mmCIF file with all atom_site columns, C-alpha atoms in Angstrom:
data_model
loop_
_atom_site.group_PDB
_atom_site.id
_atom_site.type_symbol
_atom_site.label_atom_id
_atom_site.label_alt_id
_atom_site.label_comp_id
_atom_site.label_asym_id
_atom_site.label_entity_id
_atom_site.label_seq_id
_atom_site.pdbx_PDB_ins_code
_atom_site.Cartn_x
_atom_site.Cartn_y
_atom_site.Cartn_z
_atom_site.occupancy
_atom_site.B_iso_or_equiv
_atom_site.pdbx_formal_charge
_atom_site.auth_seq_id
_atom_site.auth_comp_id
_atom_site.auth_asym_id
_atom_site.auth_atom_id
_atom_site.pdbx_PDB_model_num
ATOM 1   C CA . MET A 1 1   ? 0.000   0.000  0.000   1.00 80.00 ? 13  MET A CA 1
ATOM 2   C CA . GLN A 1 2   ? 2.833   2.427  0.753   1.00 86.00 ? 14  GLN A CA 1
ATOM 3   C CA . GLY A 1 3   ? 4.253   1.983  -2.737  1.00 92.00 ? 15  GLY A CA 1
ATOM 4   C CA . LEU A 1 4   ? 0.838   2.622  -4.283  1.00 93.00 ? 16  LEU A CA 1
ATOM 5   C CA . ARG A 1 5   ? 0.329   5.662  -2.065  1.00 96.00 ? 17  ARG A CA 1
ATOM 6   C CA . ASP A 1 6   ? 3.675   7.081  -3.167  1.00 94.00 ? 18  ASP A CA 1
ATOM 7   C CA . GLN A 1 7   ? 2.696   6.622  -6.814  1.00 95.00 ? 19  GLN A CA 1
ATOM 8   C CA . LEU A 1 8   ? -0.702  8.242  -6.294  1.00 97.00 ? 20  LEU A CA 1
ATOM 9   C CA . ARG A 1 9   ? 0.790   11.184 -4.390  1.00 96.00 ? 21  ARG A CA 1
ATOM 10  C CA . ARG A 1 10  ? 3.262   11.741 -7.205  1.00 95.00 ? 22  ARG A CA 1
ATOM 11  C CA . VAL A 1 11  ? 0.517   11.702 -9.837  1.00 94.00 ? 23  VAL A CA 1
ATOM 12  C CA . ALA A 1 12  ? -1.761  13.915 -7.768  1.00 93.00 ? 24  ALA A CA 1
ATOM 13  C CA . SER A 1 13  ? 0.996   16.463 -7.150  1.00 91.00 ? 25  SER A CA 1
ATOM 14  C CA . GLU A 1 14  ? 1.335   16.940 -10.905 1.00 89.00 ? 26  GLU A CA 1
ATOM 15  C CA . HIS A 1 15  ? -2.317  17.947 -11.170 1.00 83.00 ? 27  HIS A CA 1
ATOM 16  C CA . MET A 1 16  ? -2.804  20.027 -8.027  1.00 78.00 ? 28  MET A CA 1
ATOM 17  C CA . ALA A 1 17  ? -3.463  23.736 -8.383  1.00 69.00 ? 29  ALA A CA 1
ATOM 18  C CA . THR A 1 18  ? -2.025  26.380 -6.068  1.00 71.00 ? 30  THR A CA 1
ATOM 19  C CA . ASP A 1 19  ? -5.226  26.472 -4.009  1.00 80.00 ? 31  ASP A CA 1
ATOM 20  C CA . PRO A 1 20  ? -4.110  25.822 -0.400  1.00 82.00 ? 32  PRO A CA 1
ATOM 21  C CA . ALA A 1 21  ? -7.530  24.398 0.451   1.00 82.00 ? 33  ALA A CA 1
ATOM 22  C CA . HIS A 1 22  ? -7.163  21.670 -2.196  1.00 86.00 ? 34  HIS A CA 1
ATOM 23  C CA . ASP A 1 23  ? -3.472  20.845 -2.191  1.00 91.00 ? 35  ASP A CA 1
ATOM 24  C CA . LEU A 1 24  ? -1.507  17.662 -1.555  1.00 93.00 ? 36  LEU A CA 1
ATOM 25  C CA . ALA A 1 25  ? -1.797  18.182 2.204   1.00 94.00 ? 37  ALA A CA 1
ATOM 26  C CA . HIS A 1 26  ? -5.583  18.116 1.808   1.00 95.00 ? 38  HIS A CA 1
ATOM 27  C CA . LEU A 1 27  ? -5.335  14.732 0.094   1.00 96.00 ? 39  LEU A CA 1
ATOM 28  C CA . ASP A 1 28  ? -3.111  13.424 2.887   1.00 97.00 ? 40  ASP A CA 1
ATOM 29  C CA . ARG A 1 29  ? -5.663  14.545 5.480   1.00 98.00 ? 41  ARG A CA 1
ATOM 30  C CA . VAL A 1 30  ? -8.552  12.990 3.578   1.00 98.00 ? 42  VAL A CA 1
ATOM 31  C CA . TRP A 1 31  ? -6.677  9.679  3.429   1.00 98.00 ? 43  TRP A CA 1
ATOM 32  C CA . ALA A 1 32  ? -5.964  9.886  7.165   1.00 98.00 ? 44  ALA A CA 1
ATOM 33  C CA . ASN A 1 33  ? -9.648  10.587 7.834   1.00 98.00 ? 45  ASN A CA 1
ATOM 34  C CA . ALA A 1 34  ? -10.669 7.722  5.569   1.00 98.00 ? 46  ALA A CA 1
ATOM 35  C CA . GLN A 1 35  ? -8.470  5.268  7.428   1.00 98.00 ? 47  GLN A CA 1
ATOM 36  C CA . ARG A 1 36  ? -10.003 6.261  10.759  1.00 98.00 ? 48  ARG A CA 1
ATOM 37  C CA . ILE A 1 37  ? -13.510 5.810  9.381   1.00 98.00 ? 49  ILE A CA 1
ATOM 38  C CA . ALA A 1 38  ? -12.729 2.552  7.566   1.00 98.00 ? 50  ALA A CA 1
ATOM 39  C CA . ALA A 1 39  ? -11.378 0.927  10.728  1.00 96.00 ? 51  ALA A CA 1
ATOM 40  C CA . ASP A 1 40  ? -14.941 0.167  11.854  1.00 89.00 ? 52  ASP A CA 1
ATOM 41  C CA . ILE A 1 41  ? -16.312 -0.893 8.458   1.00 94.00 ? 53  ILE A CA 1
ATOM 42  C CA . THR A 1 42  ? -16.051 -4.318 6.859   1.00 91.00 ? 54  THR A CA 1
ATOM 43  C CA . ASN A 1 43  ? -15.641 -5.172 3.173   1.00 94.00 ? 55  ASN A CA 1
ATOM 44  C CA . VAL A 1 44  ? -13.670 -2.049 2.319   1.00 97.00 ? 56  VAL A CA 1
ATOM 45  C CA . ASP A 1 45  ? -11.407 -2.286 -0.728  1.00 97.00 ? 57  ASP A CA 1
ATOM 46  C CA . LYS A 1 46  ? -8.418  -0.374 0.647   1.00 98.00 ? 58  LYS A CA 1
ATOM 47  C CA . PRO A 1 47  ? -6.567  0.139  -2.675  1.00 98.00 ? 59  PRO A CA 1
ATOM 48  C CA . VAL A 1 48  ? -9.770  1.526  -4.222  1.00 98.00 ? 60  VAL A CA 1
ATOM 49  C CA . LEU A 1 49  ? -10.293 3.806  -1.233  1.00 98.00 ? 61  LEU A CA 1
ATOM 50  C CA . LEU A 1 50  ? -6.681  4.962  -1.339  1.00 98.00 ? 62  LEU A CA 1
ATOM 51  C CA . ALA A 1 51  ? -6.902  5.736  -5.049  1.00 98.00 ? 63  ALA A CA 1
ATOM 52  C CA . ALA A 1 52  ? -10.174 7.627  -4.665  1.00 98.00 ? 64  ALA A CA 1
ATOM 53  C CA . CYS A 1 53  ? -8.769  9.709  -1.810  1.00 98.00 ? 65  CYS A CA 1
ATOM 54  C CA . TYR A 1 54  ? -5.742  10.841 -3.796  1.00 97.00 ? 66  TYR A CA 1
ATOM 55  C CA . LEU A 1 55  ? -7.467  11.364 -7.142  1.00 97.00 ? 67  LEU A CA 1
ATOM 56  C CA . HIS A 1 56  ? -10.779 12.916 -6.072  1.00 94.00 ? 68  HIS A CA 1
ATOM 57  C CA . ASP A 1 57  ? -9.585  16.474 -6.757  1.00 92.00 ? 69  ASP A CA 1
ATOM 58  C CA . LEU A 1 58  ? -7.807  15.883 -10.072 1.00 92.00 ? 70  LEU A CA 1
ATOM 59  C CA . VAL A 1 59  ? -10.230 18.458 -11.476 1.00 88.00 ? 71  VAL A CA 1
ATOM 60  C CA . ASN A 1 60  ? -11.070 21.186 -8.984  1.00 79.00 ? 72  ASN A CA 1
ATOM 61  C CA . LEU A 1 61  ? -13.218 24.092 -10.128 1.00 75.00 ? 73  LEU A CA 1
ATOM 62  C CA . PRO A 1 62  ? -13.727 27.315 -8.132  1.00 68.00 ? 74  PRO A CA 1
ATOM 63  C CA . LYS A 1 63  ? -16.658 27.369 -5.718  1.00 70.00 ? 75  LYS A CA 1
ATOM 64  C CA . ASP A 1 64  ? -18.357 30.059 -7.791  1.00 68.00 ? 76  ASP A CA 1
ATOM 65  C CA . ALA A 1 65  ? -17.784 28.394 -11.188 1.00 69.00 ? 77  ALA A CA 1
ATOM 66  C CA . PRO A 1 66  ? -21.033 27.780 -13.112 1.00 68.00 ? 78  PRO A CA 1
ATOM 67  C CA . ASN A 1 67  ? -19.972 24.201 -13.932 1.00 74.00 ? 79  ASN A CA 1
ATOM 68  C CA . ARG A 1 68  ? -18.820 23.420 -10.383 1.00 73.00 ? 80  ARG A CA 1
ATOM 69  C CA . ALA A 1 69  ? -21.235 20.461 -10.128 1.00 75.00 ? 81  ALA A CA 1
ATOM 70  C CA . LYS A 1 70  ? -19.354 18.693 -12.942 1.00 82.00 ? 82  LYS A CA 1
ATOM 71  C CA . ALA A 1 71  ? -15.953 18.772 -11.233 1.00 84.00 ? 83  ALA A CA 1
ATOM 72  C CA . SER A 1 72  ? -16.183 15.359 -9.561  1.00 89.00 ? 84  SER A CA 1
ATOM 73  C CA . THR A 1 73  ? -17.312 13.662 -12.777 1.00 90.00 ? 85  THR A CA 1
ATOM 74  C CA . LEU A 1 74  ? -14.447 15.295 -14.669 1.00 92.00 ? 86  LEU A CA 1
ATOM 75  C CA . ALA A 1 75  ? -12.054 14.144 -11.940 1.00 92.00 ? 87  ALA A CA 1
ATOM 76  C CA . ALA A 1 76  ? -13.402 10.591 -12.189 1.00 94.00 ? 88  ALA A CA 1
ATOM 77  C CA . ASP A 1 77  ? -12.901 10.651 -15.956 1.00 95.00 ? 89  ASP A CA 1
ATOM 78  C CA . ALA A 1 78  ? -9.320  11.837 -15.504 1.00 94.00 ? 90  ALA A CA 1
ATOM 79  C CA . ALA A 1 79  ? -8.661  9.143  -12.886 1.00 96.00 ? 91  ALA A CA 1
ATOM 80  C CA . GLY A 1 80  ? -9.604  6.249  -15.171 1.00 96.00 ? 92  GLY A CA 1
ATOM 81  C CA . PRO A 1 81  ? -6.496  6.217  -17.409 1.00 96.00 ? 93  PRO A CA 1
ATOM 82  C CA . ILE A 1 82  ? -4.237  6.828  -14.416 1.00 96.00 ? 94  ILE A CA 1
ATOM 83  C CA . LEU A 1 83  ? -5.616  3.822  -12.554 1.00 97.00 ? 95  LEU A CA 1
ATOM 84  C CA . TYR A 1 84  ? -5.381  1.678  -15.681 1.00 97.00 ? 96  TYR A CA 1
ATOM 85  C CA . ALA A 1 85  ? -1.706  2.612  -16.031 1.00 96.00 ? 97  ALA A CA 1
ATOM 86  C CA . LEU A 1 86  ? -1.173  1.673  -12.381 1.00 96.00 ? 98  LEU A CA 1
ATOM 87  C CA . GLY A 1 87  ? -2.553  -1.798 -13.057 1.00 96.00 ? 99  GLY A CA 1
ATOM 88  C CA . PHE A 1 88  ? -5.999  -1.533 -11.456 1.00 98.00 ? 100 PHE A CA 1
ATOM 89  C CA . ALA A 1 89  ? -8.579  -4.041 -12.685 1.00 98.00 ? 101 ALA A CA 1
ATOM 90  C CA . PRO A 1 90  ? -11.632 -2.695 -14.563 1.00 98.00 ? 102 PRO A CA 1
ATOM 91  C CA . GLU A 1 91  ? -13.949 -3.337 -11.588 1.00 98.00 ? 103 GLU A CA 1
ATOM 92  C CA . ALA A 1 92  ? -11.599 -1.500 -9.239  1.00 98.00 ? 104 ALA A CA 1
ATOM 93  C CA . ILE A 1 93  ? -11.346 1.428  -11.652 1.00 98.00 ? 105 ILE A CA 1
ATOM 94  C CA . ALA A 1 94  ? -15.132 1.625  -11.839 1.00 98.00 ? 106 ALA A CA 1
ATOM 95  C CA . ALA A 1 95  ? -15.395 1.526  -8.041  1.00 98.00 ? 107 ALA A CA 1
ATOM 96  C CA . ALA A 1 96  ? -12.822 4.286  -7.591  1.00 98.00 ? 108 ALA A CA 1
ATOM 97  C CA . ARG A 1 97  ? -14.471 6.426  -10.265 1.00 97.00 ? 109 ARG A CA 1
ATOM 98  C CA . HIS A 1 98  ? -17.860 6.055  -8.572  1.00 97.00 ? 110 HIS A CA 1
ATOM 99  C CA . ALA A 1 99  ? -16.386 7.103  -5.227  1.00 97.00 ? 111 ALA A CA 1
ATOM 100 C CA . ILE A 1 100 ? -14.796 10.152 -6.834  1.00 97.00 ? 112 ILE A CA 1
ATOM 101 C CA . LYS A 1 101 ? -18.021 11.142 -8.590  1.00 95.00 ? 113 LYS A CA 1
ATOM 102 C CA . ALA A 1 102 ? -20.144 10.719 -5.470  1.00 94.00 ? 114 ALA A CA 1
ATOM 103 C CA . HIS A 1 103 ? -17.901 12.580 -3.018  1.00 93.00 ? 115 HIS A CA 1
ATOM 104 C CA . SER A 1 104 ? -18.968 16.019 -4.203  1.00 87.00 ? 116 SER A CA 1
ATOM 105 C CA . PHE A 1 105 ? -21.589 18.035 -2.332  1.00 78.00 ? 117 PHE A CA 1
ATOM 106 C CA . SER A 1 106 ? -22.632 19.941 -5.445  1.00 77.00 ? 118 SER A CA 1
ATOM 107 C CA . ALA A 1 107 ? -22.845 16.886 -7.736  1.00 71.00 ? 119 ALA A CA 1
ATOM 108 C CA . GLY A 1 108 ? -25.631 15.285 -5.699  1.00 82.00 ? 120 GLY A CA 1
ATOM 109 C CA . ILE A 1 109 ? -24.665 11.716 -6.684  1.00 87.00 ? 121 ILE A CA 1
ATOM 110 C CA . PRO A 1 110 ? -25.669 9.119  -4.028  1.00 92.00 ? 122 PRO A CA 1
ATOM 111 C CA . PRO A 1 111 ? -22.722 7.026  -2.760  1.00 95.00 ? 123 PRO A CA 1
ATOM 112 C CA . LYS A 1 112 ? -23.529 3.333  -3.264  1.00 96.00 ? 124 LYS A CA 1
ATOM 113 C CA . THR A 1 113 ? -20.416 1.558  -1.935  1.00 97.00 ? 125 THR A CA 1
ATOM 114 C CA . PRO A 1 114 ? -18.446 1.506  1.326   1.00 97.00 ? 126 PRO A CA 1
ATOM 115 C CA . GLU A 1 115 ? -15.536 3.268  -0.355  1.00 98.00 ? 127 GLU A CA 1
ATOM 116 C CA . SER A 1 116 ? -17.735 6.057  -1.717  1.00 97.00 ? 128 SER A CA 1
ATOM 117 C CA . ARG A 1 117 ? -19.432 6.641  1.630   1.00 97.00 ? 129 ARG A CA 1
ATOM 118 C CA . ILE A 1 118 ? -16.100 6.713  3.432   1.00 98.00 ? 130 ILE A CA 1
ATOM 119 C CA . LEU A 1 119 ? -14.543 9.137  0.939   1.00 98.00 ? 131 LEU A CA 1
ATOM 120 C CA . ARG A 1 120 ? -17.512 11.487 1.134   1.00 97.00 ? 132 ARG A CA 1
ATOM 121 C CA . ASP A 1 121 ? -17.341 11.619 4.923   1.00 98.00 ? 133 ASP A CA 1
ATOM 122 C CA . ALA A 1 122 ? -13.539 11.881 4.948   1.00 98.00 ? 134 ALA A CA 1
ATOM 123 C CA . ASP A 1 123 ? -13.540 14.797 2.520   1.00 97.00 ? 135 ASP A CA 1
ATOM 124 C CA . ARG A 1 124 ? -16.267 16.649 4.414   1.00 97.00 ? 136 ARG A CA 1
ATOM 125 C CA . LEU A 1 125 ? -14.419 16.183 7.691   1.00 98.00 ? 137 LEU A CA 1
ATOM 126 C CA . ASP A 1 126 ? -11.614 18.291 6.247   1.00 98.00 ? 138 ASP A CA 1
ATOM 127 C CA . ALA A 1 127 ? -14.078 21.193 6.051   1.00 97.00 ? 139 ALA A CA 1
ATOM 128 C CA . LEU A 1 128 ? -14.537 21.083 9.832   1.00 98.00 ? 140 LEU A CA 1
ATOM 129 C CA . GLY A 1 129 ? -12.444 21.660 12.936  1.00 98.00 ? 141 GLY A CA 1
ATOM 130 C CA . ALA A 1 130 ? -9.269  23.719 13.095  1.00 98.00 ? 142 ALA A CA 1
ATOM 131 C CA . ILE A 1 131 ? -8.244  22.913 9.527   1.00 98.00 ? 143 ILE A CA 1
ATOM 132 C CA . GLY A 1 132 ? -11.787 23.609 8.359   1.00 98.00 ? 144 GLY A CA 1
ATOM 133 C CA . ILE A 1 133 ? -11.592 27.098 9.837   1.00 98.00 ? 145 ILE A CA 1
ATOM 134 C CA . ALA A 1 134 ? -8.348  27.744 7.968   1.00 97.00 ? 146 ALA A CA 1
ATOM 135 C CA . ARG A 1 135 ? -9.742  26.359 4.707   1.00 95.00 ? 147 ARG A CA 1
ATOM 136 C CA . CYS A 1 136 ? -12.968 28.350 4.967   1.00 96.00 ? 148 CYS A CA 1
ATOM 137 C CA . PHE A 1 137 ? -11.170 31.653 5.344   1.00 96.00 ? 149 PHE A CA 1
ATOM 138 C CA . ALA A 1 138 ? -8.623  30.745 2.650   1.00 93.00 ? 150 ALA A CA 1
ATOM 139 C CA . VAL A 1 139 ? -11.349 29.971 0.116   1.00 92.00 ? 151 VAL A CA 1
ATOM 140 C CA . SER A 1 140 ? -13.407 33.008 1.095   1.00 93.00 ? 152 SER A CA 1
ATOM 141 C CA . GLY A 1 141 ? -10.390 35.276 0.755   1.00 91.00 ? 153 GLY A CA 1
ATOM 142 C CA . ALA A 1 142 ? -9.646  33.911 -2.705  1.00 89.00 ? 154 ALA A CA 1
ATOM 143 C CA . LEU A 1 143 ? -13.243 34.664 -3.696  1.00 89.00 ? 155 LEU A CA 1
ATOM 144 C CA . GLY A 1 144 ? -13.079 38.202 -2.313  1.00 92.00 ? 156 GLY A CA 1
ATOM 145 C CA . ARG A 1 145 ? -15.470 37.589 0.569   1.00 94.00 ? 157 ARG A CA 1
ATOM 146 C CA . THR A 1 146 ? -15.000 39.348 3.901   1.00 96.00 ? 158 THR A CA 1
ATOM 147 C CA . PHE A 1 147 ? -14.582 37.396 7.139   1.00 97.00 ? 159 PHE A CA 1
ATOM 148 C CA . TYR A 1 148 ? -17.882 38.602 8.612   1.00 97.00 ? 160 TYR A CA 1
ATOM 149 C CA . ASP A 1 149 ? -20.442 41.396 8.475   1.00 97.00 ? 161 ASP A CA 1
ATOM 150 C CA . PRO A 1 150 ? -19.121 44.097 10.854  1.00 96.00 ? 162 PRO A CA 1
ATOM 151 C CA . GLY A 1 151 ? -22.651 45.332 11.532  1.00 95.00 ? 163 GLY A CA 1
ATOM 152 C CA . ASP A 1 152 ? -24.099 41.904 12.305  1.00 96.00 ? 164 ASP A CA 1
ATOM 153 C CA . PRO A 1 153 ? -21.313 39.302 12.516  1.00 97.00 ? 165 PRO A CA 1
ATOM 154 C CA . PHE A 1 154 ? -23.539 36.350 13.397  1.00 96.00 ? 166 PHE A CA 1
ATOM 155 C CA . ALA A 1 155 ? -26.579 37.255 11.257  1.00 94.00 ? 167 ALA A CA 1
ATOM 156 C CA . SER A 1 156 ? -28.794 37.898 14.274  1.00 93.00 ? 168 SER A CA 1
ATOM 157 C CA . GLY A 1 157 ? -31.021 40.295 12.352  1.00 93.00 ? 169 GLY A CA 1
ATOM 158 C CA . ARG A 1 158 ? -30.460 39.459 8.686   1.00 94.00 ? 170 ARG A CA 1
ATOM 159 C CA . GLU A 1 159 ? -30.538 36.547 6.276   1.00 96.00 ? 171 GLU A CA 1
ATOM 160 C CA . LEU A 1 160 ? -27.413 34.432 5.940   1.00 96.00 ? 172 LEU A CA 1
ATOM 161 C CA . ASP A 1 161 ? -25.301 35.303 2.902   1.00 96.00 ? 173 ASP A CA 1
ATOM 162 C CA . ASP A 1 162 ? -22.265 33.079 2.505   1.00 95.00 ? 174 ASP A CA 1
ATOM 163 C CA . THR A 1 163 ? -21.540 34.585 -0.908  1.00 94.00 ? 175 THR A CA 1
ATOM 164 C CA . ALA A 1 164 ? -20.544 37.763 0.935   1.00 96.00 ? 176 ALA A CA 1
ATOM 165 C CA . PHE A 1 165 ? -19.359 36.669 4.377   1.00 97.00 ? 177 PHE A CA 1
ATOM 166 C CA . ALA A 1 166 ? -17.153 33.692 5.237   1.00 96.00 ? 178 ALA A CA 1
ATOM 167 C CA . LEU A 1 167 ? -18.641 33.231 8.694   1.00 97.00 ? 179 LEU A CA 1
ATOM 168 C CA . ASP A 1 168 ? -22.157 32.881 7.281   1.00 96.00 ? 180 ASP A CA 1
ATOM 169 C CA . HIS A 1 169 ? -21.022 29.659 5.612   1.00 96.00 ? 181 HIS A CA 1
ATOM 170 C CA . TRP A 1 170 ? -20.763 28.003 8.992   1.00 97.00 ? 182 TRP A CA 1
ATOM 171 C CA . PRO A 1 171 ? -24.458 27.877 9.962   1.00 96.00 ? 183 PRO A CA 1
ATOM 172 C CA . ALA A 1 172 ? -25.494 27.744 6.297   1.00 95.00 ? 184 ALA A CA 1
ATOM 173 C CA . LYS A 1 173 ? -23.556 24.553 5.602   1.00 95.00 ? 185 LYS A CA 1
ATOM 174 C CA . LEU A 1 174 ? -20.544 23.559 7.680   1.00 97.00 ? 186 LEU A CA 1
ATOM 175 C CA . LEU A 1 175 ? -22.193 23.153 11.078  1.00 97.00 ? 187 LEU A CA 1
ATOM 176 C CA . ARG A 1 176 ? -24.896 21.052 9.426   1.00 96.00 ? 188 ARG A CA 1
ATOM 177 C CA . LEU A 1 177 ? -22.458 18.481 8.058   1.00 97.00 ? 189 LEU A CA 1
ATOM 178 C CA . PRO A 1 178 ? -22.599 16.059 11.026  1.00 97.00 ? 190 PRO A CA 1
ATOM 179 C CA . GLU A 1 179 ? -26.244 15.231 10.290  1.00 96.00 ? 191 GLU A CA 1
ATOM 180 C CA . ASP A 1 180 ? -25.334 14.370 6.688   1.00 94.00 ? 192 ASP A CA 1
ATOM 181 C CA . MET A 1 181 ? -22.479 12.003 7.484   1.00 97.00 ? 193 MET A CA 1
ATOM 182 C CA . LEU A 1 182 ? -23.007 8.480  6.181   1.00 97.00 ? 194 LEU A CA 1
ATOM 183 C CA . THR A 1 183 ? -20.862 6.572  8.677   1.00 97.00 ? 195 THR A CA 1
ATOM 184 C CA . GLU A 1 184 ? -20.996 6.403  12.463  1.00 97.00 ? 196 GLU A CA 1
ATOM 185 C CA . ALA A 1 185 ? -17.316 7.229  12.823  1.00 98.00 ? 197 ALA A CA 1
ATOM 186 C CA . GLY A 1 186 ? -17.622 10.118 10.396  1.00 98.00 ? 198 GLY A CA 1
ATOM 187 C CA . ARG A 1 187 ? -20.560 11.550 12.317  1.00 98.00 ? 199 ARG A CA 1
ATOM 188 C CA . ALA A 1 188 ? -18.754 11.304 15.658  1.00 98.00 ? 200 ALA A CA 1
ATOM 189 C CA . LEU A 1 189 ? -15.633 12.970 14.281  1.00 98.00 ? 201 LEU A CA 1
ATOM 190 C CA . ALA A 1 190 ? -17.725 15.696 12.642  1.00 98.00 ? 202 ALA A CA 1
ATOM 191 C CA . GLN A 1 191 ? -19.462 16.485 15.923  1.00 98.00 ? 203 GLN A CA 1
ATOM 192 C CA . GLU A 1 192 ? -16.114 16.782 17.689  1.00 98.00 ? 204 GLU A CA 1
ATOM 193 C CA . ARG A 1 193 ? -14.810 19.148 15.038  1.00 98.00 ? 205 ARG A CA 1
ATOM 194 C CA . CYS A 1 194 ? -17.938 21.292 15.065  1.00 98.00 ? 206 CYS A CA 1
ATOM 195 C CA . ALA A 1 195 ? -17.544 21.685 18.829  1.00 97.00 ? 207 ALA A CA 1
ATOM 196 C CA . ARG A 1 196 ? -14.016 22.960 18.158  1.00 98.00 ? 208 ARG A CA 1
ATOM 197 C CA . MET A 1 197 ? -15.385 25.489 15.682  1.00 98.00 ? 209 MET A CA 1
ATOM 198 C CA . LEU A 1 198 ? -17.979 26.722 18.161  1.00 97.00 ? 210 LEU A CA 1
ATOM 199 C CA . ARG A 1 199 ? -15.228 27.343 20.708  1.00 97.00 ? 211 ARG A CA 1
ATOM 200 C CA . PHE A 1 200 ? -13.505 29.461 18.078  1.00 97.00 ? 212 PHE A CA 1
ATOM 201 C CA . ILE A 1 201 ? -16.728 31.439 17.656  1.00 97.00 ? 213 ILE A CA 1
ATOM 202 C CA . ASP A 1 202 ? -16.847 32.122 21.388  1.00 96.00 ? 214 ASP A CA 1
ATOM 203 C CA . GLY A 1 203 ? -13.326 33.524 21.221  1.00 97.00 ? 215 GLY A CA 1
ATOM 204 C CA . LEU A 1 204 ? -14.097 35.569 18.126  1.00 97.00 ? 216 LEU A CA 1
ATOM 205 C CA . ALA A 1 205 ? -17.192 37.089 19.724  1.00 96.00 ? 217 ALA A CA 1
ATOM 206 C CA . GLU A 1 206 ? -15.138 38.150 22.730  1.00 97.00 ? 218 GLU A CA 1
ATOM 207 C CA . GLU A 1 207 ? -12.396 39.671 20.588  1.00 97.00 ? 219 GLU A CA 1
ATOM 208 C CA . ILE A 1 208 ? -14.757 41.744 18.434  1.00 96.00 ? 220 ILE A CA 1
ATOM 209 C CA . GLY A 1 209 ? -16.789 42.871 21.442  1.00 95.00 ? 221 GLY A CA 1
ATOM 210 C CA . THR A 1 210 ? -20.124 41.210 20.856  1.00 93.00 ? 222 THR A CA 1
ATOM 211 C CA . THR A 1 211 ? -22.159 38.276 22.098  1.00 90.00 ? 223 THR A CA 1
ATOM 212 C CA . GLY A 1 212 ? -21.978 34.893 20.430  1.00 89.00 ? 224 GLY A CA 1
ATOM 213 C CA . PRO A 1 213 ? -24.664 33.591 18.082  1.00 91.00 ? 225 PRO A CA 1
ATOM 214 C CA . ARG A 1 214 ? -27.793 31.804 19.186  1.00 84.00 ? 226 ARG A CA 1
ATOM 215 C CA . GLY A 1 215 ? -28.688 28.470 17.657  1.00 81.00 ? 227 GLY A CA 1
ATOM 216 C CA . TRP A 1 216 ? -25.399 27.786 15.883  1.00 87.00 ? 228 TRP A CA 1
ATOM 217 C CA . ALA A 1 217 ? -24.755 24.807 18.130  1.00 76.00 ? 229 ALA A CA 1
ATOM 218 C CA . ASP A 1 218 ? -27.897 23.257 16.624  1.00 72.00 ? 230 ASP A CA 1
ATOM 219 C CA . PRO A 1 219 ? -28.397 24.848 13.183  1.00 60.00 ? 231 PRO A CA 1
ATOM 220 C CA . THR A 1 220 ? -31.064 22.362 12.029  1.00 57.00 ? 232 THR A CA 1
#
């Protein structure tokens, strides 16, 4: 497995953009998350899971791109020839491609295999916790969005607008991710990481001289 991982990392590094939220370190974290989740699940094809983790962002389109929903399918298409060259069997290639297609939030493709469910949870975990905070602000900065609304940081008296304010993305999507996790381990890890994010919010509220938000601990 280590030899295969080295090969996949090398291939992935040749395709990664300069986006710090979707770089080689992101792929390493997703693989680490996937291994933690897979430990409690039977009948997991580890080489397929490994391949899907390292090739799922071969094509990464900006969050505001009109064809964003097609990114995972394009990545799956790009992964096929790579996996063939690495000696994967046709069934394994198909399984890895399905996992890559189904990992995307915007694509809306239901994961049908253990590997696809694990990858989806593992990738979403990287949007939460301490690293999730860093990634959220990195992506928002690249898109020209401000950290928060100075007049109403926690949207107490306005509608959420995560196209304008990075912090609005938390209750709009990120803090809701635990309920959408497909594995027990993924859900537990997501809840832990959301708790870490809420502690950050408490500190932020204190530093900017306001009270923390109501209801963010349970955004459903």
